[in-house]
Amino acid sequence: MKNYKLKIKSCFLMLFNYFRSCESTQVVLDLTSEIVKKKTVIFRFFFILHFTFYIFNCLYCADIFLQLKSGGRKTNIFIYPTDNSRHSADIQKIVSEDLVYSGIFNLISLPPDQLFAKKLDFNKTDRDIAVANGIDTIVKFEIKTSKNKIILSGYCWDVVSAKKIFDKDYKYADYETRKVAHNFSEDIIKSLTGQKISFSSKIAFSNTMSGSKEIWCVDYDGKNLTRITYNNSISVLPKFSSDGKYIYYTTYKEGNPDIFRYDFEKNRSVPFITFQGLNITGSASCDGKYFIATLSKDGDPELYLFTAEGKIIRRLTYSRGVDTAASFSPNSNEFVFVSDRGGNPQLYIMDIEGTNLRKITYSGYNDSPCWSPVGGAIAFTKRNGAIFDIYVMDVSTNKEYQLTKNSGSNENPAFSTDGRRIIFSSNRTGKYELFSMFADGSKQKPVGSIAKESTNPVWSQ
Amino acid sequence: MRNAEQTQNITRNRRGTRMGFLIFNHVMLNLFQHLFRSRNKFGVTLFVSFLIFNCLFTGCAKKKIVRPPEPVTTIEKQTEEPSLRGKEYKNVPQLATVYFDYDNATLRPDARNILAKNASWLKDNSDVEIIVEGHCDERGTTDYNIALGDRRAKSVRSYLMKLGIKGNRMATISYGEERPVDSGHDEAAWSKNRRADMLGRIPENVPKEILNDKVIKKKNPKK
């Protein structure tokens, strides 16, 4: 609303100044005195100022997102521990998997007769071997163990220039091996490409392996499976808070679908939103200020805006029918949601003020949207006959791209923090399992092998 | 009731603003006349545009945003939905299940017949509280199905209310696609799963509630 007012103001100012400058030029023709000339210069200056202000205002309304996309040749990388311990072999394996998973690197294997020096430096013979095998970047690391602590010193060199790209020491306890290895690979990618790709982010989902539907967490590679809830009831729709400290989820623990909040530090769940009727988790905003939930306390399922502490701010929707499945945009000012106000469920975008409603899908049956944390795209589910497929919509052009095809039913897409990957549940193998793919639909593969049915995956921020 | 001082203040203020306005007008008129007589074209245009500018801005600032009034929800006690937290409902064989069409919460004619029978049973057993459970088939996503199940349960509840059952006897819950009757993946299974079940219980806390009301009244005597 403020923007709109400002725009009108600046528009009037611009017109006003324009007329004034026209008038004053006429005066110049009549009088041609020095003072008036100066005045016209000032007026022109103001005119230009207001004009630029007006243009700035127009630009200010739109958020511009830039996205890095990998393309062209992949970087050939080699990871080399300076000792043969089992621990360093573990780290080598984890880092290698991370780097391959990022889609930016090729792992090179060396023939056994050619080996790098087992030292933390990069000498001439090393360089000759690297050039001969087409290696672009070499990573060496050393592990020292002292009292209760392990120190990992990682080094990274560029082969062509023979220059060191980065070196870093990591101190950690034994149980933190996976975390440190992920941090190490994040740092390698950060220093080589400038991109921040998170390998330590978690995936939360609901699974039935314990007999009842509970919330579970897992790493991107299917390891580190941990159970979050012990409600012995139905617990669905987990959503992470923007700082990753909490998981919000819907549970029937107390006989009514309520929203509970799980705290990772305290390792327990507390009731978060418990109104009469439905309380379904929607989305936590990226700036950590707001939370949207679906409540049916006033009749139909409608969307409500909450503070991060669970206090109601306002009701957002007033339509007949279902309004649900909200997902915040990265600027936290608007959100996408599902509504069947027009008959079929379709996607709509709305501001957190409850204004500026736009319909973005028009045909078919569209559901479960997720806005990319990098902007630009909304992933959603579309019904094709009896099954569902995952689509991505370019927000600026409203063009849809199909990502899954002829592979069972694919539902509930969710973006990773860097916006490069989408996780979803698919029953292509006969039961619902977690799958991940790149945001363009390539490299679809299962996330580990988790027992029973897994649904509603989300990525932590 | 306003007292005398306040009213005096108000009238004084009004007079003050009126006087200020008159003086302002007088000065502006004189200025305009002076500019016009001295044939200062630039000054006149500046003056006029200043006036227009002012008018526009004051006009803008005074405009109020007209918002549609928020729908008022008045719930009478008899139609209010009871809370179902911590209550156990049991299966009642006399209350038959109602089935729905795909992605639809409207009652079919056969469903209305079943509900009419259920309603007559409920009238005969007026001490029974019921819960209406809305369910969906496995197609569609979890949150949309929970919302759809809620609409199904609510449409059953509102139809029963139209048939004369008090709203405070009927709670609703939606399980979405989480509790299928038939775990198959074909239309035969799906049509069984798109349903609204009715379970019942006999409340024990009716006299307690009345007692509680009395206790509350005693604790908060009238001022």
GROMACS .gro file of C-alpha atoms in nm, chain A:
model
  461
    1MET     CA    1   0.000   0.000   0.000
    2LYS     CA    2   0.284   0.236   0.091
    3ASN     CA    3   0.458   0.171  -0.237
    4TYR     CA    4   0.142   0.253  -0.424
    5LYS     CA    5   0.102   0.585  -0.244
    6LEU     CA    6   0.465   0.675  -0.303
    7LYS     CA    7   0.425   0.599  -0.669
    8ILE     CA    8   0.126   0.831  -0.703
    9LYS     CA    9   0.311   1.100  -0.512
   10SER     CA   10   0.621   1.077  -0.728
   11CYS     CA   11   0.406   1.070  -1.041
   12PHE     CA   12   0.238   1.396  -0.944
   13LEU     CA   13   0.571   1.548  -0.847
   14MET     CA   14   0.714   1.452  -1.182
   15LEU     CA   15   0.423   1.596  -1.381
   16PHE     CA   16   0.424   1.910  -1.172
   17ASN     CA   17   0.794   1.965  -1.217
   18TYR     CA   18   0.766   1.894  -1.585
   19PHE     CA   19   0.501   2.163  -1.634
   20ARG     CA   20   0.696   2.403  -1.424
   21SER     CA   21   1.012   2.356  -1.625
   22CYS     CA   22   0.814   2.411  -1.948
   23GLU     CA   23   0.678   2.736  -1.817
   24SER     CA   24   1.016   2.852  -1.699
   25THR     CA   25   1.178   2.791  -2.038
   26GLN     CA   26   0.920   3.027  -2.188
   27VAL     CA   27   1.026   3.284  -1.935
   28VAL     CA   28   1.383   3.236  -2.044
   29LEU     CA   29   1.288   3.316  -2.403
   30ASP     CA   30   1.110   3.633  -2.291
   31LEU     CA   31   1.363   3.771  -2.049
   32THR     CA   32   1.694   3.586  -2.104
   33SER     CA   33   1.833   3.703  -1.773
   34GLU     CA   34   2.108   3.521  -1.587
   35ILE     CA   35   1.907   3.453  -1.273
   36VAL     CA   36   1.619   3.284  -1.454
   37LYS     CA   37   1.866   3.068  -1.644
   38LYS     CA   38   2.003   2.948  -1.317
   39LYS     CA   39   1.649   2.876  -1.199
   40THR     CA   40   1.575   2.666  -1.505
   41VAL     CA   41   1.889   2.467  -1.442
   42ILE     CA   42   1.768   2.401  -1.089
   43PHE     CA   43   1.422   2.305  -1.212
   44ARG     CA   44   1.566   2.070  -1.469
   45PHE     CA   45   1.779   1.917  -1.201
   46PHE     CA   46   1.468   1.863  -0.987
   47PHE     CA   47   1.279   1.723  -1.283
   48ILE     CA   48   1.553   1.469  -1.347
   49LEU     CA   49   1.573   1.391  -0.977
   50HIS     CA   50   1.202   1.321  -0.956
   51PHE     CA   51   1.207   1.122  -1.274
   52THR     CA   52   1.483   0.901  -1.143
   53PHE     CA   53   1.297   0.874  -0.815
   54TYR     CA   54   0.990   0.760  -1.006
   55ILE     CA   55   1.185   0.498  -1.197
   56PHE     CA   56   1.352   0.383  -0.879
   57ASN     CA   57   1.008   0.341  -0.726
   58CYS     CA   58   0.897   0.126  -1.016
   59LEU     CA   59   1.203  -0.092  -0.975
   60TYR     CA   60   1.170  -0.104  -0.600
   61CYS     CA   61   0.845  -0.298  -0.624
   62ALA     CA   62   0.999  -0.594  -0.802
   63ASP     CA   63   1.254  -0.821  -0.638
   64ILE     CA   64   1.534  -0.922  -0.863
   65PHE     CA   65   1.693  -1.258  -0.806
   66LEU     CA   66   2.012  -1.372  -0.965
   67GLN     CA   67   2.081  -1.740  -0.992
   68LEU     CA   68   2.400  -1.927  -1.067
   69LYS     CA   69   2.364  -2.218  -1.301
   70SER     CA   70   2.628  -2.476  -1.367
   71GLY     CA   71   2.696  -2.551  -1.728
   72GLY     CA   72   2.973  -2.648  -1.960
   73ARG     CA   73   3.259  -2.872  -1.853
   74LYS     CA   74   3.277  -3.014  -1.502
   75THR     CA   75   3.588  -2.956  -1.292
   76ASN     CA   76   3.809  -3.263  -1.252
   77ILE     CA   77   3.901  -3.296  -0.888
   78PHE     CA   78   4.116  -3.535  -0.690
   79ILE     CA   79   4.094  -3.584  -0.313
   80TYR     CA   80   4.396  -3.729  -0.144
   81PRO     CA   81   4.457  -3.810   0.224
   82THR     CA   82   4.820  -3.803   0.335
   83ASP     CA   83   4.778  -4.112   0.556
   84ASN     CA   84   4.613  -4.449   0.513
   85SER     CA   85   4.402  -4.452   0.828
   86ARG     CA   86   4.043  -4.569   0.820
   87HIS     CA   87   3.921  -4.237   0.951
   88SER     CA   88   4.072  -4.041   0.662
   89ALA     CA   89   3.933  -4.298   0.417
   90ASP     CA   90   3.586  -4.228   0.564
   91ILE     CA   91   3.632  -3.854   0.521
   92GLN     CA   92   3.761  -3.903   0.165
   93LYS     CA   93   3.450  -4.106   0.085
   94ILE     CA   94   3.208  -3.851   0.232
   95VAL     CA   95   3.377  -3.553   0.064
   96SER     CA   96   3.393  -3.737  -0.270
   97GLU     CA   97   3.021  -3.818  -0.252
   98ASP     CA   98   2.940  -3.457  -0.164
   99LEU     CA   99   3.140  -3.319  -0.454
  100VAL     CA  100   2.990  -3.558  -0.707
  101TYR     CA  101   2.641  -3.488  -0.568
  102SER     CA  102   2.690  -3.113  -0.623
  103GLY     CA  103   2.701  -3.180  -0.998
  104ILE     CA  104   2.998  -2.946  -1.045
  105PHE     CA  105   3.283  -3.197  -1.019
  106ASN     CA  106   3.417  -3.513  -1.177
  107LEU     CA  107   3.614  -3.742  -0.948
  108ILE     CA  108   3.935  -3.865  -1.110
  109SER     CA  109   4.091  -4.199  -1.020
  110LEU     CA  110   4.465  -4.239  -1.057
  111PRO     CA  111   4.646  -4.547  -1.184
  112PRO     CA  112   4.818  -4.723  -0.889
  113ASP     CA  113   5.172  -4.660  -1.017
  114GLN     CA  114   5.121  -4.284  -1.018
  115LEU     CA  115   5.069  -4.142  -0.671
  116PHE     CA  116   5.099  -3.799  -0.520
  117ALA     CA  117   5.351  -3.726  -0.247
  118LYS     CA  118   5.211  -3.794   0.098
  119LYS     CA  119   5.288  -3.442   0.211
  120LEU     CA  120   5.078  -3.129   0.249
  121ASP     CA  121   5.244  -2.948  -0.040
  122PHE     CA  122   5.218  -2.939  -0.417
  123ASN     CA  123   5.554  -2.996  -0.582
  124LYS     CA  124   5.661  -3.039  -0.945
  125THR     CA  125   5.618  -3.418  -0.966
  126ASP     CA  126   5.268  -3.385  -0.823
  127ARG     CA  127   5.190  -3.127  -1.084
  128ASP     CA  128   5.319  -3.348  -1.367
  129ILE     CA  129   5.101  -3.636  -1.250
  130ALA     CA  130   4.800  -3.407  -1.219
  131VAL     CA  131   4.848  -3.258  -1.568
  132ALA     CA  132   4.898  -3.603  -1.719
  133ASN     CA  133   4.567  -3.722  -1.570
  134GLY     CA  134   4.374  -3.408  -1.662
  135ILE     CA  135   4.314  -3.300  -1.303
  136ASP     CA  136   4.210  -2.936  -1.258
  137THR     CA  137   4.204  -2.915  -0.880
  138ILE     CA  138   4.373  -3.122  -0.614
  139VAL     CA  139   4.265  -3.149  -0.252
  140LYS     CA  140   4.497  -3.292   0.011
  141PHE     CA  141   4.415  -3.337   0.375
  142GLU     CA  142   4.590  -3.458   0.686
  143ILE     CA  143   4.445  -3.590   1.011
  144LYS     CA  144   4.609  -3.554   1.349
  145THR     CA  145   4.462  -3.693   1.668
  146SER     CA  146   4.529  -3.535   2.003
  147LYS     CA  147   4.343  -3.568   2.333
  148ASN     CA  148   3.970  -3.615   2.256
  149LYS     CA  149   4.013  -3.391   1.952
  150ILE     CA  150   4.082  -3.462   1.589
  151ILE     CA  151   4.237  -3.196   1.368
  152LEU     CA  152   4.175  -3.205   0.994
  153SER     CA  153   4.397  -2.973   0.787
  154GLY     CA  154   4.268  -2.941   0.435
  155TYR     CA  155   4.457  -2.787   0.140
  156CYS     CA  156   4.339  -2.715  -0.209
  157TRP     CA  157   4.554  -2.626  -0.512
  158ASP     CA  158   4.480  -2.520  -0.865
  159VAL     CA  159   4.689  -2.740  -1.096
  160VAL     CA  160   4.742  -2.505  -1.391
  161SER     CA  161   4.862  -2.205  -1.186
  162ALA     CA  162   5.008  -2.427  -0.906
  163LYS     CA  163   4.859  -2.181  -0.660
  164LYS     CA  164   4.699  -2.267  -0.329
  165ILE     CA  165   4.328  -2.188  -0.331
  166PHE     CA  166   4.259  -2.240   0.037
  167ASP     CA  167   4.372  -2.412   0.352
  168LYS     CA  168   4.175  -2.462   0.668
  169ASP     CA  169   4.197  -2.653   0.994
  170TYR     CA  170   3.895  -2.820   1.152
  171LYS     CA  171   3.896  -2.927   1.516
  172TYR     CA  172   3.629  -3.174   1.614
  173ALA     CA  173   3.530  -3.466   1.833
  174ASP     CA  174   3.502  -3.817   1.696
  175TYR     CA  175   3.122  -3.821   1.663
  176GLU     CA  176   3.124  -3.507   1.446
  177THR     CA  177   3.310  -3.670   1.156
  178ARG     CA  178   3.023  -3.653   0.907
  179LYS     CA  179   2.945  -3.291   0.993
  180VAL     CA  180   3.308  -3.182   0.954
  181ALA     CA  181   3.349  -3.374   0.628
  182HIS     CA  182   3.036  -3.196   0.494
  183ASN     CA  183   3.174  -2.860   0.610
  184PHE     CA  184   3.503  -2.938   0.436
  185SER     CA  185   3.329  -3.010   0.105
  186GLU     CA  186   3.112  -2.697   0.147
  187ASP     CA  187   3.431  -2.491   0.188
  188ILE     CA  188   3.593  -2.651  -0.117
  189ILE     CA  189   3.292  -2.561  -0.331
  190LYS     CA  190   3.265  -2.213  -0.180
  191SER     CA  191   3.628  -2.128  -0.256
  192LEU     CA  192   3.621  -2.277  -0.606
  193THR     CA  193   3.285  -2.158  -0.733
  194GLY     CA  194   3.163  -1.899  -0.485
  195GLN     CA  195   2.840  -2.096  -0.444
  196LYS     CA  196   2.706  -2.189  -0.105
  197ILE     CA  197   2.582  -2.545  -0.123
  198SER     CA  198   2.472  -2.703   0.202
  199PHE     CA  199   2.549  -3.070   0.262
  200SER     CA  200   2.470  -3.061   0.631
  201SER     CA  201   2.105  -2.968   0.579
  202LYS     CA  202   1.851  -3.223   0.694
  203ILE     CA  203   1.543  -3.368   0.533
  204ALA     CA  204   1.235  -3.410   0.752
  205PHE     CA  205   0.952  -3.641   0.644
  206SER     CA  206   0.679  -3.863   0.781
  207ASN     CA  207   0.728  -4.239   0.787
  208THR     CA  208   0.528  -4.539   0.906
  209MET     CA  209   0.810  -4.778   1.001
  210SER     CA  210   0.740  -4.750   1.375
  211GLY     CA  211   0.380  -4.866   1.329
  212SER     CA  212   0.234  -4.517   1.343
  213LYS     CA  213   0.306  -4.219   1.123
  214GLU     CA  214   0.590  -4.024   1.287
  215ILE     CA  215   0.830  -3.748   1.182
  216TRP     CA  216   1.183  -3.858   1.094
  217CYS     CA  217   1.499  -3.678   0.982
  218VAL     CA  218   1.768  -3.793   0.741
  219ASP     CA  219   2.074  -3.648   0.565
  220TYR     CA  220   2.066  -3.581   0.192
  221ASP     CA  221   2.252  -3.908   0.125
  222GLY     CA  222   2.005  -4.123   0.321
  223LYS     CA  223   2.235  -4.158   0.623
  224ASN     CA  224   2.193  -4.042   0.983
  225LEU     CA  225   1.828  -4.147   1.007
  226THR     CA  226   1.680  -4.015   1.333
  227ARG     CA  227   1.330  -4.035   1.476
  228ILE     CA  228   1.190  -3.700   1.589
  229THR     CA  229   0.847  -3.774   1.734
  230TYR     CA  230   0.714  -4.047   1.962
  231ASN     CA  231   0.346  -3.952   1.952
  232ASN     CA  232   0.200  -4.295   1.865
  233SER     CA  233  -0.050  -4.111   1.652
  234ILE     CA  234  -0.059  -3.960   1.305
  235SER     CA  235   0.211  -3.692   1.264
  236VAL     CA  236   0.240  -3.534   0.921
  237LEU     CA  237   0.352  -3.224   0.727
  238PRO     CA  238   0.682  -3.130   0.892
  239LYS     CA  239   0.818  -2.781   0.813
  240PHE     CA  240   1.148  -2.633   0.928
  241SER     CA  241   1.182  -2.289   1.083
  242SER     CA  242   1.409  -2.054   0.889
  243ASP     CA  243   1.698  -2.102   1.134
  244GLY     CA  244   1.654  -2.480   1.136
  245LYS     CA  245   1.607  -2.491   1.514
  246TYR     CA  246   1.247  -2.609   1.507
  247ILE     CA  247   1.026  -2.846   1.314
  248TYR     CA  248   0.658  -2.757   1.297
  249TYR     CA  249   0.427  -3.048   1.228
  250THR     CA  250   0.063  -3.151   1.244
  251THR     CA  251  -0.026  -3.429   1.482
  252TYR     CA  252  -0.345  -3.603   1.601
  253LYS     CA  253  -0.181  -3.677   1.937
  254GLU     CA  254  -0.456  -3.508   2.139
  255GLY     CA  255  -0.742  -3.627   1.923
  256ASN     CA  256  -0.754  -3.311   1.713
  257PRO     CA  257  -0.519  -3.211   1.428
  258ASP     CA  258  -0.292  -2.964   1.612
  259ILE     CA  259   0.036  -2.797   1.522
  260PHE     CA  260   0.326  -2.891   1.747
  261ARG     CA  261   0.676  -2.746   1.749
  262TYR     CA  262   0.979  -2.971   1.795
  263ASP     CA  263   1.288  -2.806   1.946
  264PHE     CA  264   1.619  -2.963   1.840
  265GLU     CA  265   1.809  -2.821   2.138
  266LYS     CA  266   1.562  -2.933   2.403
  267ASN     CA  267   1.474  -3.246   2.206
  268ARG     CA  268   1.101  -3.224   2.274
  269SER     CA  269   0.774  -3.111   2.118
  270VAL     CA  270   0.533  -2.854   2.258
  271PRO     CA  271   0.184  -2.754   2.135
  272PHE     CA  272   0.214  -2.453   1.905
  273ILE     CA  273  -0.124  -2.378   1.744
  274THR     CA  274  -0.427  -2.555   1.891
  275PHE     CA  275  -0.756  -2.399   1.785
  276GLN     CA  276  -1.090  -2.574   1.752
  277GLY     CA  277  -1.100  -2.767   1.425
  278LEU     CA  278  -0.814  -2.809   1.182
  279ASN     CA  279  -0.466  -2.676   1.254
  280ILE     CA  280  -0.243  -2.762   0.956
  281THR     CA  281   0.117  -2.652   0.915
  282GLY     CA  282   0.172  -2.416   0.626
  283SER     CA  283   0.504  -2.239   0.600
  284ALA     CA  284   0.757  -2.047   0.812
  285SER     CA  285   0.883  -1.727   0.652
  286CYS     CA  286   1.246  -1.696   0.543
  287ASP     CA  287   1.307  -1.392   0.768
  288GLY     CA  288   1.188  -1.587   1.071
  289LYS     CA  289   0.908  -1.343   1.158
  290TYR     CA  290   0.592  -1.514   1.038
  291PHE     CA  291   0.418  -1.846   1.019
  292ILE     CA  292   0.115  -1.938   0.809
  293ALA     CA  293  -0.124  -2.213   0.912
  294THR     CA  294  -0.457  -2.346   0.788
  295LEU     CA  295  -0.734  -2.331   1.047
  296SER     CA  296  -1.101  -2.422   1.020
  297LYS     CA  297  -1.213  -2.247   1.339
  298ASP     CA  298  -1.432  -2.005   1.139
  299GLY     CA  299  -1.587  -2.263   0.906
  300ASP     CA  300  -1.397  -2.355   0.591
  301PRO     CA  301  -1.025  -2.426   0.600
  302GLU     CA  302  -0.869  -2.078   0.566
  303LEU     CA  303  -0.518  -1.934   0.592
  304TYR     CA  304  -0.408  -1.734   0.896
  305LEU     CA  305  -0.090  -1.538   0.958
  306PHE     CA  306   0.092  -1.594   1.288
  307THR     CA  307   0.400  -1.450   1.453
  308ALA     CA  308   0.698  -1.677   1.501
  309GLU     CA  309   0.574  -1.730   1.855
  310GLY     CA  310   0.236  -1.861   1.743
  311LYS     CA  311   0.026  -1.548   1.806
  312ILE     CA  312  -0.242  -1.486   1.548
  313ILE     CA  313  -0.189  -1.168   1.341
  314ARG     CA  314  -0.470  -1.181   1.088
  315ARG     CA  315  -0.694  -1.399   0.879
  316LEU     CA  316  -0.569  -1.399   0.519
  317THR     CA  317  -0.836  -1.568   0.307
  318TYR     CA  318  -1.215  -1.535   0.305
  319SER     CA  319  -1.315  -1.763   0.019
  320ARG     CA  320  -1.568  -2.043   0.007
  321GLY     CA  321  -1.386  -2.374  -0.012
  322VAL     CA  322  -1.041  -2.491   0.081
  323ASP     CA  323  -0.744  -2.254   0.116
  324THR     CA  324  -0.433  -2.439   0.229
  325ALA     CA  325  -0.070  -2.543   0.164
  326ALA     CA  326   0.092  -2.199   0.188
  327SER     CA  327   0.460  -2.153   0.101
  328PHE     CA  328   0.649  -1.828   0.160
  329SER     CA  329   0.846  -1.647  -0.109
  330PRO     CA  330   1.212  -1.574  -0.029
  331ASN     CA  331   1.138  -1.207   0.046
  332SER     CA  332   0.876  -1.313   0.306
  333ASN     CA  333   0.630  -1.056   0.167
  334GLU     CA  334   0.412  -1.292  -0.028
  335PHE     CA  335   0.322  -1.658  -0.042
  336VAL     CA  336   0.178  -1.913  -0.280
  337PHE     CA  337  -0.114  -2.133  -0.175
  338VAL     CA  338  -0.379  -2.375  -0.298
  339SER     CA  339  -0.743  -2.280  -0.325
  340ASP     CA  340  -1.040  -2.455  -0.480
  341ARG     CA  341  -1.249  -2.136  -0.489
  342GLY     CA  342  -1.272  -2.174  -0.866
  343GLY     CA  343  -1.378  -2.541  -0.861
  344ASN     CA  344  -1.051  -2.732  -0.897
  345PRO     CA  345  -0.756  -2.670  -0.667
  346GLN     CA  346  -0.537  -2.404  -0.827
  347LEU     CA  347  -0.235  -2.203  -0.717
  348TYR     CA  348  -0.266  -1.841  -0.608
  349ILE     CA  349  -0.018  -1.581  -0.480
  350MET     CA  350  -0.107  -1.331  -0.209
  351ASP     CA  351   0.073  -1.068   0.003
  352ILE     CA  352   0.100  -1.121   0.377
  353GLU     CA  353  -0.136  -0.823   0.413
  354GLY     CA  354  -0.404  -1.047   0.261
  355THR     CA  355  -0.412  -0.832  -0.055
  356ASN     CA  356  -0.284  -0.848  -0.412
  357LEU     CA  357  -0.430  -1.188  -0.497
  358ARG     CA  358  -0.315  -1.339  -0.827
  359LYS     CA  359  -0.411  -1.670  -0.983
  360ILE     CA  360  -0.109  -1.839  -1.142
  361THR     CA  361  -0.246  -2.172  -1.268
  362TYR     CA  362  -0.559  -2.201  -1.476
  363SER     CA  363  -0.604  -2.557  -1.595
  364GLY     CA  364  -0.611  -2.903  -1.440
  365TYR     CA  365  -0.563  -2.983  -1.076
  366ASN     CA  366  -0.261  -2.820  -0.909
  367ASP     CA  367  -0.151  -2.874  -0.553
  368SER     CA  368   0.129  -2.862  -0.290
  369PRO     CA  369   0.335  -2.562  -0.408
  370CYS     CA  370   0.683  -2.485  -0.279
  371TRP     CA  371   0.853  -2.153  -0.356
  372SER     CA  372   1.226  -2.180  -0.425
  373PRO     CA  373   1.436  -2.010  -0.153
  374VAL     CA  374   1.639  -1.852  -0.434
  375GLY     CA  375   1.326  -1.704  -0.596
  376GLY     CA  376   1.237  -1.752  -0.956
  377ALA     CA  377   1.052  -2.081  -0.940
  378ILE     CA  378   0.758  -2.255  -0.775
  379ALA     CA  379   0.752  -2.635  -0.773
  380PHE     CA  380   0.410  -2.797  -0.753
  381THR     CA  381   0.212  -3.114  -0.816
  382LYS     CA  382  -0.025  -3.148  -1.112
  383ARG     CA  383  -0.268  -3.432  -1.169
  384ASN     CA  384  -0.229  -3.626  -1.493
  385GLY     CA  385  -0.516  -3.878  -1.500
  386ALA     CA  386  -0.493  -4.094  -1.188
  387ILE     CA  387  -0.133  -4.001  -1.105
  388PHE     CA  388   0.049  -3.683  -1.007
  389ASP     CA  389   0.360  -3.531  -1.158
  390ILE     CA  390   0.594  -3.257  -1.045
  391TYR     CA  391   0.611  -2.934  -1.238
  392VAL     CA  392   0.809  -2.615  -1.196
  393MET     CA  393   0.670  -2.273  -1.280
  394ASP     CA  394   0.887  -1.978  -1.373
  395VAL     CA  395   0.733  -1.702  -1.157
  396SER     CA  396   0.814  -1.416  -1.396
  397THR     CA  397   0.672  -1.578  -1.709
  398ASN     CA  398   0.413  -1.820  -1.557
  399LYS     CA  399   0.550  -2.096  -1.782
  400GLU     CA  400   0.525  -2.452  -1.655
  401TYR     CA  401   0.788  -2.722  -1.705
  402GLN     CA  402   0.720  -3.088  -1.637
  403LEU     CA  403   0.995  -3.258  -1.432
  404THR     CA  404   0.865  -3.612  -1.373
  405LYS     CA  405   0.708  -3.832  -1.639
  406ASN     CA  406   0.586  -4.196  -1.659
  407SER     CA  407   0.730  -4.284  -1.320
  408GLY     CA  408   0.442  -4.348  -1.083
  409SER     CA  409   0.282  -4.079  -0.875
  410ASN     CA  410   0.514  -3.797  -0.764
  411GLU     CA  411   0.401  -3.561  -0.491
  412ASN     CA  412   0.501  -3.292  -0.239
  413PRO     CA  413   0.808  -3.129  -0.401
  414ALA     CA  414   1.035  -2.919  -0.176
  415PHE     CA  415   1.340  -2.713  -0.272
  416SER     CA  416   1.681  -2.731  -0.109
  417THR     CA  417   1.822  -2.410   0.045
  418ASP     CA  418   2.036  -2.332  -0.259
  419GLY     CA  419   1.738  -2.387  -0.490
  420ARG     CA  420   1.938  -2.638  -0.696
  421ARG     CA  421   1.756  -2.952  -0.588
  422ILE     CA  422   1.403  -3.073  -0.533
  423ILE     CA  423   1.305  -3.353  -0.298
  424PHE     CA  424   0.973  -3.531  -0.341
  425SER     CA  425   0.790  -3.853  -0.263
  426SER     CA  426   0.726  -4.101  -0.540
  427ASN     CA  427   0.564  -4.447  -0.557
  428ARG     CA  428   0.751  -4.553  -0.873
  429THR     CA  429   0.899  -4.850  -0.686
  430GLY     CA  430   0.561  -4.967  -0.553
  431LYS     CA  431   0.563  -4.774  -0.224
  432TYR     CA  432   0.608  -4.405  -0.143
  433GLU     CA  433   0.977  -4.323  -0.105
  434LEU     CA  434   1.189  -4.009  -0.099
  435PHE     CA  435   1.353  -3.905  -0.424
  436SER     CA  436   1.575  -3.612  -0.508
  437MET     CA  437   1.654  -3.446  -0.839
  438PHE     CA  438   1.808  -3.129  -0.978
  439ALA     CA  439   1.568  -2.838  -1.021
  440ASP     CA  440   1.560  -2.908  -1.398
  441GLY     CA  441   1.437  -3.265  -1.337
  442SER     CA  442   1.767  -3.440  -1.410
  443LYS     CA  443   1.932  -3.711  -1.199
  444GLN     CA  444   1.627  -3.846  -1.018
  445LYS     CA  445   1.741  -4.091  -0.755
  446PRO     CA  446   1.615  -4.227  -0.423
  447VAL     CA  447   1.739  -4.083  -0.094
  448GLY     CA  448   1.896  -4.390   0.067
  449SER     CA  449   1.673  -4.690   0.128
  450ILE     CA  450   1.432  -4.616   0.410
  451ALA     CA  451   1.186  -4.882   0.525
  452LYS     CA  452   0.808  -4.848   0.478
  453GLU     CA  453   0.634  -4.546   0.324
  454SER     CA  454   0.793  -4.200   0.339
  455THR     CA  455   0.596  -3.889   0.246
  456ASN     CA  456   0.592  -3.508   0.283
  457PRO     CA  457   0.967  -3.442   0.267
  458VAL     CA  458   1.106  -3.093   0.338
  459TRP     CA  459   1.458  -2.958   0.336
  460SER     CA  460   1.595  -2.762   0.629
  461GLN     CA  461   1.713  -2.408   0.554
   0.00000   0.00000   0.00000
